[in-house]
Short mmCIF file of C-alpha atoms in Angstrom, two decimals:
data_model
loop_
_atom_site.label_atom_id
_atom_site.label_comp_id
_atom_site.label_asym_id
_atom_site.label_seq_id
_atom_site.Cartn_x
_atom_site.Cartn_y
_atom_site.Cartn_z
CA MET B 1333 -18.39 -172.58 -18.14
CA SER B 1334 -18.81 -172.47 -22.12
CA PHE B 1335 -20.03 -170.52 -24.02
CA GLU B 1336 -24.12 -172.48 -24.46
CA ALA B 1337 -24.14 -172.40 -20.23
CA GLU B 1338 -23.60 -168.78 -20.15
CA TRP B 1339 -25.50 -167.67 -22.88
CA ALA B 1340 -28.17 -169.33 -21.24
CA GLN B 1341 -27.86 -167.77 -18.20
CA PHE B 1342 -27.53 -164.47 -19.51
CA LYS B 1343 -31.25 -165.14 -21.03
CA ALA B 1344 -32.57 -166.47 -17.62
CA ASP B 1345 -31.78 -163.31 -16.43
CA ALA B 1346 -32.98 -160.97 -19.19
CA VAL B 1347 -36.10 -163.23 -19.02
CA GLN B 1348 -36.44 -162.92 -14.89
CA HIS B 1349 -35.64 -158.52 -15.23
CA HIS B 1350 -38.11 -158.50 -18.23
CA ALA B 1351 -41.22 -160.28 -16.53
CA PRO B 1352 -42.34 -157.96 -15.19
CA LEU B 1353 -42.46 -155.49 -17.48
CA MET B 1354 -44.54 -158.65 -19.90
CA ARG B 1355 -47.75 -159.28 -17.69
CA LEU B 1356 -50.03 -157.69 -18.61
CA ALA B 1357 -51.83 -154.93 -16.05
CA SER B 1358 -54.63 -157.16 -13.91
CA THR B 1359 -58.05 -156.24 -14.36
CA GLU B 1360 -58.03 -155.06 -10.61
CA GLN B 1361 -56.40 -151.71 -12.39
CA SER B 1362 -57.83 -148.95 -14.32
CA ALA B 1363 -56.61 -148.94 -18.26
CA THR B 1364 -54.79 -145.73 -16.98
CA GLU B 1365 -52.49 -148.01 -13.99
CA GLY B 1366 -50.54 -151.11 -14.97
CA LEU B 1367 -47.97 -150.90 -18.11
CA HIS B 1368 -49.18 -147.29 -19.61
CA PRO B 1369 -46.02 -146.22 -21.71
CA ALA B 1370 -45.41 -143.24 -19.36
CA GLY B 1371 -44.58 -145.02 -16.15
CA VAL B 1372 -43.06 -148.22 -17.65
CA ASP B 1373 -39.19 -147.56 -18.44
CA LEU B 1374 -38.54 -148.99 -21.59
CA GLY B 1375 -34.81 -148.31 -21.46
CA LEU B 1376 -34.95 -145.67 -24.69
CA THR B 1377 -32.42 -143.35 -22.63
CA ASP B 1378 -31.25 -140.91 -25.41
CA GLY B 1379 -28.39 -138.51 -22.98
CA PRO B 1380 -25.47 -141.15 -23.53
CA ILE B 1381 -26.51 -139.90 -27.05
CA ARG B 1382 -26.78 -136.86 -26.25
CA THR B 1383 -24.17 -136.88 -24.67
CA LYS B 1384 -21.60 -138.31 -26.94
CA ALA B 1385 -23.62 -136.09 -29.68
CA SER B 1386 -22.89 -132.44 -27.48
CA GLU B 1387 -18.59 -133.99 -26.60
CA ILE B 1388 -18.72 -134.41 -30.58
CA GLN B 1389 -19.92 -131.21 -31.09
CA LEU B 1390 -17.88 -129.56 -28.52
CA ALA B 1391 -14.55 -131.02 -30.28
CA ASN B 1392 -15.03 -130.41 -33.40
CA ALA B 1393 -15.86 -126.32 -32.37
CA ASP B 1394 -12.93 -126.60 -30.64
CA ALA B 1395 -10.70 -128.45 -33.14
CA LYS B 1396 -11.36 -125.20 -35.59
CA GLU B 1397 -10.27 -123.04 -33.05
CA LYS B 1398 -6.82 -125.14 -33.08
CA SER B 1399 -6.58 -125.24 -36.91
CA LYS B 1400 -5.81 -123.17 -38.47
CA LEU B 1401 -2.22 -123.69 -39.32
CA ASP B 1402 -1.95 -120.03 -38.33
CA ASP B 1403 1.88 -120.27 -37.40
CA ALA B 1404 2.52 -121.66 -41.54
CA ALA B 1405 0.50 -119.27 -42.81
CA ALA B 1406 2.56 -116.53 -40.76
CA ALA B 1407 5.51 -118.08 -42.29
CA GLY B 1408 4.66 -117.74 -45.47
CA LYS B 1409 3.91 -114.12 -45.29
CA ILE B 1410 6.96 -113.15 -44.02
CA HIS B 1411 9.22 -115.34 -46.59
CA SER B 1412 6.66 -114.19 -49.56
CA GLY B 1413 10.01 -113.34 -51.54
CA TRP B 1414 11.64 -116.43 -50.83
CA ALA B 1415 10.35 -119.67 -53.42
CA ALA B 1416 9.36 -121.56 -50.39
CA GLY B 1417 6.75 -119.15 -49.49
CA PRO B 1418 3.81 -119.18 -52.02
CA ALA B 1419 4.00 -122.70 -51.90
CA SER B 1420 3.95 -123.06 -47.65
CA ASN B 1421 0.88 -120.48 -48.28
CA ALA B 1422 -1.12 -123.40 -51.13
CA CYS B 1423 -0.23 -125.90 -48.26
CA VAL B 1424 -2.08 -123.27 -45.85
CA SER B 1425 -4.90 -122.81 -48.08
CA ALA B 1426 -5.09 -126.51 -48.76
CA TRP B 1427 -5.10 -128.06 -45.77
CA GLN B 1428 -7.29 -125.44 -44.32
CA LYS B 1429 -10.03 -126.25 -46.75
CA ARG B 1430 -9.50 -130.15 -46.20
CA LEU B 1431 -9.49 -129.27 -42.21
CA ARG B 1432 -13.03 -127.64 -42.84
CA GLY B 1433 -13.90 -130.24 -44.78
CA LEU B 1434 -13.04 -132.66 -42.51
CA SER B 1435 -15.57 -131.02 -39.80
CA ASP B 1436 -18.71 -130.52 -41.86
CA VAL B 1437 -18.50 -133.90 -41.56
CA VAL B 1438 -18.03 -134.16 -37.89
CA GLU B 1439 -21.35 -131.83 -37.79
CA ASP B 1440 -23.16 -134.04 -40.28
CA ALA B 1441 -22.16 -136.74 -38.79
CA ALA B 1442 -23.63 -135.48 -34.84
CA ALA B 1443 -26.35 -134.48 -36.21
CA ALA B 1444 -27.75 -137.80 -38.11
CA LEU B 1445 -26.55 -139.81 -34.59
CA THR B 1446 -28.54 -137.04 -32.73
CA LYS B 1447 -31.84 -137.33 -35.49
CA ALA B 1448 -31.18 -141.01 -35.88
CA MET B 1449 -32.10 -141.56 -32.28
CA ASP B 1450 -34.52 -139.30 -32.05
CA LYS B 1451 -36.60 -140.76 -34.19
CA GLN B 1452 -35.29 -144.10 -32.91
CA ILE B 1453 -36.66 -143.28 -29.62
CA SER B 1454 -40.69 -141.95 -30.92
CA ASP B 1455 -41.03 -145.38 -33.01
CA ASP B 1456 -40.33 -147.40 -30.07
CA VAL B 1457 -42.73 -145.16 -28.05
CA SER B 1458 -45.24 -145.61 -30.59
CA VAL B 1459 -44.70 -149.47 -30.59
CA ALA B 1460 -45.51 -149.46 -26.64
CA GLN B 1461 -48.54 -146.72 -26.70
CA ARG B 1462 -49.89 -149.34 -29.65
CA LEU B 1463 -48.90 -152.51 -27.74
CA ARG B 1464 -50.78 -151.59 -24.77
CA ALA B 1465 -53.56 -149.11 -26.13
CA GLN B 1466 -53.75 -154.25 -28.06
CA ALA B 1467 -53.41 -154.94 -23.11
CA ASP B 1468 -56.45 -152.94 -22.57
CA TRP B 1469 -58.34 -154.05 -25.94
CA LEU B 1470 -57.62 -157.43 -24.37
CA GLU B 1471 -58.24 -157.44 -20.77
CA ASP B 1472 -61.45 -155.82 -22.27
CA ALA B 1473 -62.01 -158.82 -23.89
#
């Protein structure tokens, strides 16, 4: 099957799937029935995104616990009289600082993902409500 034929098939399937959602409510229905945003599946699900953001936050918290580099820090303290001891401590400190910085970036990204998803869904529901209001107006015209 060519790309064009496959694309045409996908478009036809999408139109057929969404056709019932695209029709205006009939005049036999009240203004609160039909394609009211609360009753229509707009495909605005936040579950998968919330789940992924939560997984990111859990993994980040788990990584914070595991990235303390305790063994390296202990080795530096035990061998503090050696020339490598202070260097080891400085290395551990630098890595911990870097890992905390990366952890903060991950935390901020998960929070931004959730915030952006909330705004997108809110905007889409708002558009659906305005469309419904205009459809109601057209039905009454």
